[in-house]
Amino acid sequence: MTEQIRHRASLEAGATANDEFKRSFSAWFWGSITAATLVHFLVFAFWPSMAAEDFTMNPDEMITIDIPDEIEIPPPPEQIARPATPVIAETPIDTDITLEETDWESNPVENLPPPPDEVETNILDAPFWTVRDVDPYYKNKEEMERALVREYPPLLRDAGIGGTTTVWFFVDETGKVVKTQLQKSSGQAALDQAALKVADVAVFAPAMHRDKPVPVWVALPITFTTR
């Protein structure tokens, strides 16, 4: 019995709160409408006025365009003449024409022209490609480095001017440099002369072809630098 009374009291309390909310809804609604109206009025009252920019054109600023003269359209090119139709010749051809038989009896060896004379080429005269399996290489790198320092022109070295000169070396079967020749200049004549002096100091291991030393021309760079 006590629990039923409590349950009924709670329902009556809930109904009372709901009624109070319904009674207060009208005041909240009209208050919100009034506040919204006031905010919109203030926004439109204090918002900076905006106007469209004037884009009207000034007649004085109009640009005149010169209309070009009438362009004469050239006449179409003449039609290319059609090539002539080939005509089949009516000359009779003898089908029995054959080449004369050639054999050793009718052309003895004594009547044949002699073979051309063999021209010997001296590879020492100018750079020439020689077949090899292994290229020559420096054997005295330390001595070459000392020669680079010794032969470097002092004026260019002090000015920090360097360069690379490519030199042709003719290396014989023993690895000795027999001849040197300038292949590509560094752009400085003094450096080129110094590079040829350094090249004379070089000692090589000879080039090899089929396990045999062979004389070869080889082009190698010689670089002068202050760094």
JSON list of C-alpha atoms in Angstrom, two decimals:
[
{"chain": "A", "resi": 1, "resn": "MET", "atom": "CA", "xyz": [0.00, 0.00, 0.00]},
{"chain": "A", "resi": 2, "resn": "THR", "atom": "CA", "xyz": [2.83, 2.35, 0.85]},
{"chain": "A", "resi": 3, "resn": "GLU", "atom": "CA", "xyz": [4.59, 1.64, -2.47]},
{"chain": "A", "resi": 4, "resn": "GLN", "atom": "CA", "xyz": [1.39, 2.44, -4.44]},
{"chain": "A", "resi": 5, "resn": "ILE", "atom": "CA", "xyz": [1.07, 5.79, -2.65]},
{"chain": "A", "resi": 6, "resn": "ARG", "atom": "CA", "xyz": [4.69, 6.66, -3.47]},
{"chain": "A", "resi": 7, "resn": "HIS", "atom": "CA", "xyz": [4.21, 5.69, -7.12]},
{"chain": "A", "resi": 8, "resn": "ARG", "atom": "CA", "xyz": [1.06, 7.84, -7.39]},
{"chain": "A", "resi": 9, "resn": "ALA", "atom": "CA", "xyz": [2.86, 10.79, -5.76]},
{"chain": "A", "resi": 10, "resn": "SER", "atom": "CA", "xyz": [5.73, 10.50, -8.23]},
{"chain": "A", "resi": 11, "resn": "LEU", "atom": "CA", "xyz": [3.31, 10.45, -11.20]},
{"chain": "A", "resi": 12, "resn": "GLU", "atom": "CA", "xyz": [1.53, 13.57, -9.83]},
{"chain": "A", "resi": 13, "resn": "ALA", "atom": "CA", "xyz": [4.90, 15.31, -9.41]},
{"chain": "A", "resi": 14, "resn": "GLY", "atom": "CA", "xyz": [5.89, 14.42, -12.97]},
{"chain": "A", "resi": 15, "resn": "ALA", "atom": "CA", "xyz": [2.65, 15.66, -14.41]},
{"chain": "A", "resi": 16, "resn": "THR", "atom": "CA", "xyz": [3.10, 18.96, -12.53]},
{"chain": "A", "resi": 17, "resn": "ALA", "atom": "CA", "xyz": [6.64, 19.49, -13.97]},
{"chain": "A", "resi": 18, "resn": "ASN", "atom": "CA", "xyz": [5.40, 18.76, -17.48]},
{"chain": "A", "resi": 19, "resn": "ASP", "atom": "CA", "xyz": [2.58, 21.26, -17.08]},
{"chain": "A", "resi": 20, "resn": "GLU", "atom": "CA", "xyz": [5.01, 23.90, -15.85]},
{"chain": "A", "resi": 21, "resn": "PHE", "atom": "CA", "xyz": [7.23, 23.30, -18.93]},
{"chain": "A", "resi": 22, "resn": "LYS", "atom": "CA", "xyz": [4.25, 23.68, -21.25]},
{"chain": "A", "resi": 23, "resn": "ARG", "atom": "CA", "xyz": [3.20, 26.91, -19.54]},
{"chain": "A", "resi": 24, "resn": "SER", "atom": "CA", "xyz": [6.74, 28.35, -19.86]},
{"chain": "A", "resi": 25, "resn": "PHE", "atom": "CA", "xyz": [7.15, 27.35, -23.56]},
{"chain": "A", "resi": 26, "resn": "SER", "atom": "CA", "xyz": [5.27, 30.41, -24.85]},
{"chain": "A", "resi": 27, "resn": "ALA", "atom": "CA", "xyz": [7.53, 32.80, -22.94]},
{"chain": "A", "resi": 28, "resn": "TRP", "atom": "CA", "xyz": [10.72, 31.07, -24.20]},
{"chain": "A", "resi": 29, "resn": "PHE", "atom": "CA", "xyz": [9.46, 31.02, -27.79]},
{"chain": "A", "resi": 30, "resn": "TRP", "atom": "CA", "xyz": [8.56, 34.69, -28.01]},
{"chain": "A", "resi": 31, "resn": "GLY", "atom": "CA", "xyz": [11.70, 35.68, -26.12]},
{"chain": "A", "resi": 32, "resn": "SER", "atom": "CA", "xyz": [13.83, 33.79, -28.69]},
{"chain": "A", "resi": 33, "resn": "ILE", "atom": "CA", "xyz": [11.97, 35.41, -31.59]},
{"chain": "A", "resi": 34, "resn": "THR", "atom": "CA", "xyz": [12.52, 38.85, -30.08]},
{"chain": "A", "resi": 35, "resn": "ALA", "atom": "CA", "xyz": [16.23, 38.21, -29.48]},
{"chain": "A", "resi": 36, "resn": "ALA", "atom": "CA", "xyz": [16.74, 36.90, -33.04]},
{"chain": "A", "resi": 37, "resn": "THR", "atom": "CA", "xyz": [14.96, 39.94, -34.49]},
{"chain": "A", "resi": 38, "resn": "LEU", "atom": "CA", "xyz": [17.13, 42.28, -32.41]},
{"chain": "A", "resi": 39, "resn": "VAL", "atom": "CA", "xyz": [20.37, 40.53, -33.51]},
{"chain": "A", "resi": 40, "resn": "HIS", "atom": "CA", "xyz": [19.39, 40.74, -37.20]},
{"chain": "A", "resi": 41, "resn": "PHE", "atom": "CA", "xyz": [18.49, 44.40, -36.83]},
{"chain": "A", "resi": 42, "resn": "LEU", "atom": "CA", "xyz": [21.86, 45.19, -35.25]},
{"chain": "A", "resi": 43, "resn": "VAL", "atom": "CA", "xyz": [23.73, 43.23, -37.96]},
{"chain": "A", "resi": 44, "resn": "PHE", "atom": "CA", "xyz": [22.00, 45.09, -40.80]},
{"chain": "A", "resi": 45, "resn": "ALA", "atom": "CA", "xyz": [22.32, 48.41, -38.98]},
{"chain": "A", "resi": 46, "resn": "PHE", "atom": "CA", "xyz": [26.08, 48.27, -38.29]},
{"chain": "A", "resi": 47, "resn": "TRP", "atom": "CA", "xyz": [27.25, 46.09, -41.22]},
{"chain": "A", "resi": 48, "resn": "PRO", "atom": "CA", "xyz": [29.28, 48.15, -43.76]},
{"chain": "A", "resi": 49, "resn": "SER", "atom": "CA", "xyz": [27.33, 49.08, -46.83]},
{"chain": "A", "resi": 50, "resn": "MET", "atom": "CA", "xyz": [28.34, 47.33, -50.06]},
{"chain": "A", "resi": 51, "resn": "ALA", "atom": "CA", "xyz": [27.81, 48.60, -53.57]},
{"chain": "A", "resi": 52, "resn": "ALA", "atom": "CA", "xyz": [28.68, 47.22, -56.97]},
{"chain": "A", "resi": 53, "resn": "GLU", "atom": "CA", "xyz": [31.76, 48.75, -58.62]},
{"chain": "A", "resi": 54, "resn": "ASP", "atom": "CA", "xyz": [31.18, 50.96, -61.57]},
{"chain": "A", "resi": 55, "resn": "PHE", "atom": "CA", "xyz": [32.36, 49.25, -64.74]},
{"chain": "A", "resi": 56, "resn": "THR", "atom": "CA", "xyz": [31.17, 51.83, -67.21]},
{"chain": "A", "resi": 57, "resn": "MET", "atom": "CA", "xyz": [33.65, 52.48, -70.03]},
{"chain": "A", "resi": 58, "resn": "ASN", "atom": "CA", "xyz": [35.04, 55.89, -70.75]},
{"chain": "A", "resi": 59, "resn": "PRO", "atom": "CA", "xyz": [34.73, 56.73, -74.48]},
{"chain": "A", "resi": 60, "resn": "ASP", "atom": "CA", "xyz": [38.14, 58.45, -74.33]},
{"chain": "A", "resi": 61, "resn": "GLU", "atom": "CA", "xyz": [39.84, 55.20, -73.32]},
{"chain": "A", "resi": 62, "resn": "MET", "atom": "CA", "xyz": [38.45, 53.08, -76.13]},
{"chain": "A", "resi": 63, "resn": "ILE", "atom": "CA", "xyz": [41.07, 51.39, -78.26]},
{"chain": "A", "resi": 64, "resn": "THR", "atom": "CA", "xyz": [40.70, 51.61, -81.97]},
{"chain": "A", "resi": 65, "resn": "ILE", "atom": "CA", "xyz": [41.62, 48.64, -84.10]},
{"chain": "A", "resi": 66, "resn": "ASP", "atom": "CA", "xyz": [42.99, 49.15, -87.56]},
{"chain": "A", "resi": 67, "resn": "ILE", "atom": "CA", "xyz": [41.21, 46.86, -89.94]},
{"chain": "A", "resi": 68, "resn": "PRO", "atom": "CA", "xyz": [43.74, 45.47, -92.42]},
{"chain": "A", "resi": 69, "resn": "ASP", "atom": "CA", "xyz": [43.28, 45.91, -96.10]},
{"chain": "A", "resi": 70, "resn": "GLU", "atom": "CA", "xyz": [41.61, 43.24, -98.08]},
{"chain": "A", "resi": 71, "resn": "ILE", "atom": "CA", "xyz": [43.84, 40.21, -98.36]},
{"chain": "A", "resi": 72, "resn": "GLU", "atom": "CA", "xyz": [44.27, 38.76, -101.78]},
{"chain": "A", "resi": 73, "resn": "ILE", "atom": "CA", "xyz": [43.98, 35.03, -101.69]},
{"chain": "A", "resi": 74, "resn": "PRO", "atom": "CA", "xyz": [46.47, 33.50, -104.12]},
{"chain": "A", "resi": 75, "resn": "PRO", "atom": "CA", "xyz": [45.07, 31.21, -106.76]},
{"chain": "A", "resi": 76, "resn": "PRO", "atom": "CA", "xyz": [45.27, 27.49, -106.14]},
{"chain": "A", "resi": 77, "resn": "PRO", "atom": "CA", "xyz": [48.41, 25.77, -107.47]},
{"chain": "A", "resi": 78, "resn": "GLU", "atom": "CA", "xyz": [48.28, 24.18, -110.84]},
{"chain": "A", "resi": 79, "resn": "GLN", "atom": "CA", "xyz": [47.40, 20.55, -110.90]},
{"chain": "A", "resi": 80, "resn": "ILE", "atom": "CA", "xyz": [50.42, 18.31, -111.14]},
{"chain": "A", "resi": 81, "resn": "ALA", "atom": "CA", "xyz": [50.60, 16.51, -114.42]},
{"chain": "A", "resi": 82, "resn": "ARG", "atom": "CA", "xyz": [49.96, 12.82, -114.25]},
{"chain": "A", "resi": 83, "resn": "PRO", "atom": "CA", "xyz": [53.09, 10.76, -114.91]},
{"chain": "A", "resi": 84, "resn": "ALA", "atom": "CA", "xyz": [53.38, 9.13, -118.25]},
{"chain": "A", "resi": 85, "resn": "THR", "atom": "CA", "xyz": [52.26, 5.55, -118.52]},
{"chain": "A", "resi": 86, "resn": "PRO", "atom": "CA", "xyz": [55.23, 3.22, -119.18]},
{"chain": "A", "resi": 87, "resn": "VAL", "atom": "CA", "xyz": [55.22, 1.51, -122.50]},
{"chain": "A", "resi": 88, "resn": "ILE", "atom": "CA", "xyz": [56.34, -2.08, -122.83]},
{"chain": "A", "resi": 89, "resn": "ALA", "atom": "CA", "xyz": [59.06, -2.43, -125.44]},
{"chain": "A", "resi": 90, "resn": "GLU", "atom": "CA", "xyz": [58.45, -4.82, -128.26]},
{"chain": "A", "resi": 91, "resn": "THR", "atom": "CA", "xyz": [62.16, -5.56, -128.89]},
{"chain": "A", "resi": 92, "resn": "PRO", "atom": "CA", "xyz": [62.68, -9.31, -129.03]},
{"chain": "A", "resi": 93, "resn": "ILE", "atom": "CA", "xyz": [65.06, -10.76, -126.42]},
{"chain": "A", "resi": 94, "resn": "ASP", "atom": "CA", "xyz": [67.15, -13.79, -127.22]},
{"chain": "A", "resi": 95, "resn": "THR", "atom": "CA", "xyz": [66.57, -16.32, -124.49]},
{"chain": "A", "resi": 96, "resn": "ASP", "atom": "CA", "xyz": [69.66, -18.32, -125.48]},
{"chain": "A", "resi": 97, "resn": "ILE", "atom": "CA", "xyz": [72.10, -15.69, -124.15]},
{"chain": "A", "resi": 98, "resn": "THR", "atom": "CA", "xyz": [74.28, -17.25, -121.42]},
{"chain": "A", "resi": 99, "resn": "LEU", "atom": "CA", "xyz": [77.51, -16.38, -119.66]},
{"chain": "A", "resi": 100, "resn": "GLU", "atom": "CA", "xyz": [80.68, -17.86, -121.00]},
{"chain": "A", "resi": 101, "resn": "GLU", "atom": "CA", "xyz": [81.93, -20.76, -118.96]},
{"chain": "A", "resi": 102, "resn": "THR", "atom": "CA", "xyz": [85.04, -20.03, -116.93]},
{"chain": "A", "resi": 103, "resn": "ASP", "atom": "CA", "xyz": [87.58, -22.66, -115.91]},
{"chain": "A", "resi": 104, "resn": "TRP", "atom": "CA", "xyz": [91.24, -22.88, -114.91]},
{"chain": "A", "resi": 105, "resn": "GLU", "atom": "CA", "xyz": [92.30, -24.07, -118.34]},
{"chain": "A", "resi": 106, "resn": "SER", "atom": "CA", "xyz": [91.00, -20.98, -120.13]},
{"chain": "A", "resi": 107, "resn": "ASN", "atom": "CA", "xyz": [92.36, -18.70, -117.38]},
{"chain": "A", "resi": 108, "resn": "PRO", "atom": "CA", "xyz": [95.85, -19.92, -116.38]},
{"chain": "A", "resi": 109, "resn": "VAL", "atom": "CA", "xyz": [97.52, -18.42, -113.36]},
{"chain": "A", "resi": 110, "resn": "GLU", "atom": "CA", "xyz": [100.19, -16.79, -115.54]},
{"chain": "A", "resi": 111, "resn": "ASN", "atom": "CA", "xyz": [97.53, -14.58, -117.14]},
{"chain": "A", "resi": 112, "resn": "LEU", "atom": "CA", "xyz": [96.02, -13.40, -113.84]},
{"chain": "A", "resi": 113, "resn": "PRO", "atom": "CA", "xyz": [96.99, -9.93, -112.53]},
{"chain": "A", "resi": 114, "resn": "PRO", "atom": "CA", "xyz": [99.47, -9.86, -109.64]},
{"chain": "A", "resi": 115, "resn": "PRO", "atom": "CA", "xyz": [98.15, -9.26, -106.10]},
{"chain": "A", "resi": 116, "resn": "PRO", "atom": "CA", "xyz": [98.39, -5.75, -104.71]},
{"chain": "A", "resi": 117, "resn": "ASP", "atom": "CA", "xyz": [101.58, -4.84, -102.94]},
{"chain": "A", "resi": 118, "resn": "GLU", "atom": "CA", "xyz": [101.38, -5.01, -99.15]},
{"chain": "A", "resi": 119, "resn": "VAL", "atom": "CA", "xyz": [101.77, -1.59, -97.55]},
{"chain": "A", "resi": 120, "resn": "GLU", "atom": "CA", "xyz": [103.53, -1.68, -94.24]},
{"chain": "A", "resi": 121, "resn": "THR", "atom": "CA", "xyz": [102.11, 0.69, -91.65]},
{"chain": "A", "resi": 122, "resn": "ASN", "atom": "CA", "xyz": [104.38, 2.14, -89.03]},
{"chain": "A", "resi": 123, "resn": "ILE", "atom": "CA", "xyz": [102.19, 2.69, -85.98]},
{"chain": "A", "resi": 124, "resn": "LEU", "atom": "CA", "xyz": [104.82, 4.99, -84.52]},
{"chain": "A", "resi": 125, "resn": "ASP", "atom": "CA", "xyz": [103.99, 7.67, -87.09]},
{"chain": "A", "resi": 126, "resn": "ALA", "atom": "CA", "xyz": [100.53, 8.49, -85.70]},
{"chain": "A", "resi": 127, "resn": "PRO", "atom": "CA", "xyz": [98.01, 7.16, -83.17]},
{"chain": "A", "resi": 128, "resn": "PHE", "atom": "CA", "xyz": [96.80, 3.78, -84.36]},
{"chain": "A", "resi": 129, "resn": "TRP", "atom": "CA", "xyz": [94.51, 1.19, -82.83]},
{"chain": "A", "resi": 130, "resn": "THR", "atom": "CA", "xyz": [96.23, -2.01, -81.81]},
{"chain": "A", "resi": 131, "resn": "VAL", "atom": "CA", "xyz": [94.38, -5.13, -80.74]},
{"chain": "A", "resi": 132, "resn": "ARG", "atom": "CA", "xyz": [95.05, -5.95, -77.09]},
{"chain": "A", "resi": 133, "resn": "ASP", "atom": "CA", "xyz": [93.44, -7.74, -74.20]},
{"chain": "A", "resi": 134, "resn": "VAL", "atom": "CA", "xyz": [94.97, -5.62, -71.40]},
{"chain": "A", "resi": 135, "resn": "ASP", "atom": "CA", "xyz": [95.63, -1.87, -71.58]},
{"chain": "A", "resi": 136, "resn": "PRO", "atom": "CA", "xyz": [98.90, -0.43, -70.28]},
{"chain": "A", "resi": 137, "resn": "TYR", "atom": "CA", "xyz": [98.84, 1.19, -66.83]},
{"chain": "A", "resi": 138, "resn": "TYR", "atom": "CA", "xyz": [101.09, 3.44, -64.75]},
{"chain": "A", "resi": 139, "resn": "LYS", "atom": "CA", "xyz": [103.82, 1.78, -62.67]},
{"chain": "A", "resi": 140, "resn": "ASN", "atom": "CA", "xyz": [105.26, 4.96, -61.09]},
{"chain": "A", "resi": 141, "resn": "LYS", "atom": "CA", "xyz": [102.23, 6.90, -59.85]},
{"chain": "A", "resi": 142, "resn": "GLU", "atom": "CA", "xyz": [104.15, 8.56, -57.00]},
{"chain": "A", "resi": 143, "resn": "GLU", "atom": "CA", "xyz": [106.83, 9.85, -59.36]},
{"chain": "A", "resi": 144, "resn": "MET", "atom": "CA", "xyz": [104.10, 11.11, -61.70]},
{"chain": "A", "resi": 145, "resn": "GLU", "atom": "CA", "xyz": [102.46, 13.02, -58.82]},
{"chain": "A", "resi": 146, "resn": "ARG", "atom": "CA", "xyz": [105.79, 14.67, -57.93]},
{"chain": "A", "resi": 147, "resn": "ALA", "atom": "CA", "xyz": [106.24, 15.62, -61.58]},
{"chain": "A", "resi": 148, "resn": "LEU", "atom": "CA", "xyz": [102.76, 17.20, -61.60]},
{"chain": "A", "resi": 149, "resn": "VAL", "atom": "CA", "xyz": [103.70, 19.41, -58.64]},
{"chain": "A", "resi": 150, "resn": "ARG", "atom": "CA", "xyz": [107.11, 20.23, -60.11]},
{"chain": "A", "resi": 151, "resn": "GLU", "atom": "CA", "xyz": [105.91, 21.10, -63.62]},
{"chain": "A", "resi": 152, "resn": "TYR", "atom": "CA", "xyz": [102.75, 23.00, -62.59]},
{"chain": "A", "resi": 153, "resn": "PRO", "atom": "CA", "xyz": [103.25, 26.58, -63.92]},
{"chain": "A", "resi": 154, "resn": "PRO", "atom": "CA", "xyz": [103.60, 28.81, -60.81]},
{"chain": "A", "resi": 155, "resn": "LEU", "atom": "CA", "xyz": [101.54, 31.69, -62.23]},
{"chain": "A", "resi": 156, "resn": "LEU", "atom": "CA", "xyz": [98.58, 29.42, -63.00]},
{"chain": "A", "resi": 157, "resn": "ARG", "atom": "CA", "xyz": [98.92, 27.55, -59.71]},
{"chain": "A", "resi": 158, "resn": "ASP", "atom": "CA", "xyz": [98.96, 30.77, -57.65]},
{"chain": "A", "resi": 159, "resn": "ALA", "atom": "CA", "xyz": [95.94, 32.04, -59.58]},
{"chain": "A", "resi": 160, "resn": "GLY", "atom": "CA", "xyz": [94.07, 28.77, -58.92]},
{"chain": "A", "resi": 161, "resn": "ILE", "atom": "CA", "xyz": [93.80, 27.98, -62.64]},
{"chain": "A", "resi": 162, "resn": "GLY", "atom": "CA", "xyz": [93.83, 24.28, -63.49]},
{"chain": "A", "resi": 163, "resn": "GLY", "atom": "CA", "xyz": [92.83, 22.06, -66.34]},
{"chain": "A", "resi": 164, "resn": "THR", "atom": "CA", "xyz": [93.03, 18.63, -67.93]},
{"chain": "A", "resi": 165, "resn": "THR", "atom": "CA", "xyz": [95.18, 17.82, -70.94]},
{"chain": "A", "resi": 166, "resn": "THR", "atom": "CA", "xyz": [94.72, 14.52, -72.77]},
{"chain": "A", "resi": 167, "resn": "VAL", "atom": "CA", "xyz": [97.99, 13.09, -74.08]},
{"chain": "A", "resi": 168, "resn": "TRP", "atom": "CA", "xyz": [98.65, 10.27, -76.52]},
{"chain": "A", "resi": 169, "resn": "PHE", "atom": "CA", "xyz": [101.31, 7.84, -75.24]},
{"chain": "A", "resi": 170, "resn": "PHE", "atom": "CA", "xyz": [103.06, 5.35, -77.50]},
{"chain": "A", "resi": 171, "resn": "VAL", "atom": "CA", "xyz": [104.10, 2.53, -75.17]},
{"chain": "A", "resi": 172, "resn": "ASP", "atom": "CA", "xyz": [106.38, -0.17, -76.58]},
{"chain": "A", "resi": 173, "resn": "GLU", "atom": "CA", "xyz": [106.58, -3.85, -75.64]},
{"chain": "A", "resi": 174, "resn": "THR", "atom": "CA", "xyz": [108.73, -3.07, -72.57]},
{"chain": "A", "resi": 175, "resn": "GLY", "atom": "CA", "xyz": [106.39, -0.40, -71.19]},
{"chain": "A", "resi": 176, "resn": "LYS", "atom": "CA", "xyz": [108.66, 2.48, -72.18]},
{"chain": "A", "resi": 177, "resn": "VAL", "atom": "CA", "xyz": [107.12, 5.69, -73.47]},
{"chain": "A", "resi": 178, "resn": "VAL", "atom": "CA", "xyz": [108.65, 6.14, -76.91]},
{"chain": "A", "resi": 179, "resn": "LYS", "atom": "CA", "xyz": [106.54, 9.07, -78.12]},
{"chain": "A", "resi": 180, "resn": "THR", "atom": "CA", "xyz": [103.96, 11.51, -76.76]},
{"chain": "A", "resi": 181, "resn": "GLN", "atom": "CA", "xyz": [101.50, 13.68, -78.61]},
{"chain": "A", "resi": 182, "resn": "LEU", "atom": "CA", "xyz": [98.80, 16.15, -77.59]},
{"chain": "A", "resi": 183, "resn": "GLN", "atom": "CA", "xyz": [95.29, 14.84, -78.17]},
{"chain": "A", "resi": 184, "resn": "LYS", "atom": "CA", "xyz": [93.07, 17.42, -76.44]},
{"chain": "A", "resi": 185, "resn": "SER", "atom": "CA", "xyz": [94.16, 20.78, -75.07]},
{"chain": "A", "resi": 186, "resn": "SER", "atom": "CA", "xyz": [93.24, 22.05, -71.62]},
{"chain": "A", "resi": 187, "resn": "GLY", "atom": "CA", "xyz": [92.73, 25.54, -73.01]},
{"chain": "A", "resi": 188, "resn": "GLN", "atom": "CA", "xyz": [95.99, 26.75, -71.47]},
{"chain": "A", "resi": 189, "resn": "ALA", "atom": "CA", "xyz": [99.14, 26.38, -73.58]},
{"chain": "A", "resi": 190, "resn": "ALA", "atom": "CA", "xyz": [101.36, 26.42, -70.48]},
{"chain": "A", "resi": 191, "resn": "LEU", "atom": "CA", "xyz": [99.42, 23.50, -68.95]},
{"chain": "A", "resi": 192, "resn": "ASP", "atom": "CA", "xyz": [99.67, 21.55, -72.21]},
{"chain": "A", "resi": 193, "resn": "GLN", "atom": "CA", "xyz": [103.44, 21.96, -72.30]},
{"chain": "A", "resi": 194, "resn": "ALA", "atom": "CA", "xyz": [103.68, 20.94, -68.64]},
{"chain": "A", "resi": 195, "resn": "ALA", "atom": "CA", "xyz": [101.52, 17.87, -69.29]},
{"chain": "A", "resi": 196, "resn": "LEU", "atom": "CA", "xyz": [103.87, 16.71, -72.08]},
{"chain": "A", "resi": 197, "resn": "LYS", "atom": "CA", "xyz": [106.82, 17.05, -69.68]},
{"chain": "A", "resi": 198, "resn": "VAL", "atom": "CA", "xyz": [104.98, 14.98, -67.07]},
{"chain": "A", "resi": 199, "resn": "ALA", "atom": "CA", "xyz": [104.18, 12.38, -69.74]},
{"chain": "A", "resi": 200, "resn": "ASP", "atom": "CA", "xyz": [107.89, 11.84, -70.39]},
{"chain": "A", "resi": 201, "resn": "VAL", "atom": "CA", "xyz": [108.29, 10.67, -66.79]},
{"chain": "A", "resi": 202, "resn": "ALA", "atom": "CA", "xyz": [105.63, 7.93, -67.07]},
{"chain": "A", "resi": 203, "resn": "VAL", "atom": "CA", "xyz": [106.58, 4.27, -66.93]},
{"chain": "A", "resi": 204, "resn": "PHE", "atom": "CA", "xyz": [103.97, 1.69, -67.92]},
{"chain": "A", "resi": 205, "resn": "ALA", "atom": "CA", "xyz": [103.29, -1.97, -67.68]},
{"chain": "A", "resi": 206, "resn": "PRO", "atom": "CA", "xyz": [102.99, -2.96, -71.35]},
{"chain": "A", "resi": 207, "resn": "ALA", "atom": "CA", "xyz": [99.74, -3.83, -73.06]},
{"chain": "A", "resi": 208, "resn": "MET", "atom": "CA", "xyz": [99.07, -7.54, -73.50]},
{"chain": "A", "resi": 209, "resn": "HIS", "atom": "CA", "xyz": [97.46, -9.51, -76.29]},
{"chain": "A", "resi": 210, "resn": "ARG", "atom": "CA", "xyz": [97.16, -13.26, -75.88]},
{"chain": "A", "resi": 211, "resn": "ASP", "atom": "CA", "xyz": [99.72, -13.15, -73.05]},
{"chain": "A", "resi": 212, "resn": "LYS", "atom": "CA", "xyz": [102.24, -11.31, -75.22]},
{"chain": "A", "resi": 213, "resn": "PRO", "atom": "CA", "xyz": [103.30, -7.67, -74.84]},
{"chain": "A", "resi": 214, "resn": "VAL", "atom": "CA", "xyz": [102.38, -5.44, -77.78]},
{"chain": "A", "resi": 215, "resn": "PRO", "atom": "CA", "xyz": [103.16, -1.79, -78.60]},
{"chain": "A", "resi": 216, "resn": "VAL", "atom": "CA", "xyz": [100.09, 0.46, -78.42]},
{"chain": "A", "resi": 217, "resn": "TRP", "atom": "CA", "xyz": [98.91, 4.04, -78.51]},
{"chain": "A", "resi": 218, "resn": "VAL", "atom": "CA", "xyz": [96.85, 5.03, -75.47]},
{"chain": "A", "resi": 219, "resn": "ALA", "atom": "CA", "xyz": [95.24, 8.40, -74.60]},
{"chain": "A", "resi": 220, "resn": "LEU", "atom": "CA", "xyz": [95.31, 9.37, -70.91]},
{"chain": "A", "resi": 221, "resn": "PRO", "atom": "CA", "xyz": [94.29, 12.58, -69.08]},
{"chain": "A", "resi": 222, "resn": "ILE", "atom": "CA", "xyz": [96.79, 14.63, -67.04]},
{"chain": "A", "resi": 223, "resn": "THR", "atom": "CA", "xyz": [95.04, 17.01, -64.63]},
{"chain": "A", "resi": 224, "resn": "PHE", "atom": "CA", "xyz": [96.49, 20.03, -62.87]},
{"chain": "A", "resi": 225, "resn": "THR", "atom": "CA", "xyz": [94.47, 21.26, -59.90]},
{"chain": "A", "resi": 226, "resn": "THR", "atom": "CA", "xyz": [95.13, 23.29, -56.75]},
{"chain": "A", "resi": 227, "resn": "ARG", "atom": "CA", "xyz": [92.70, 21.27, -54.62]}
]
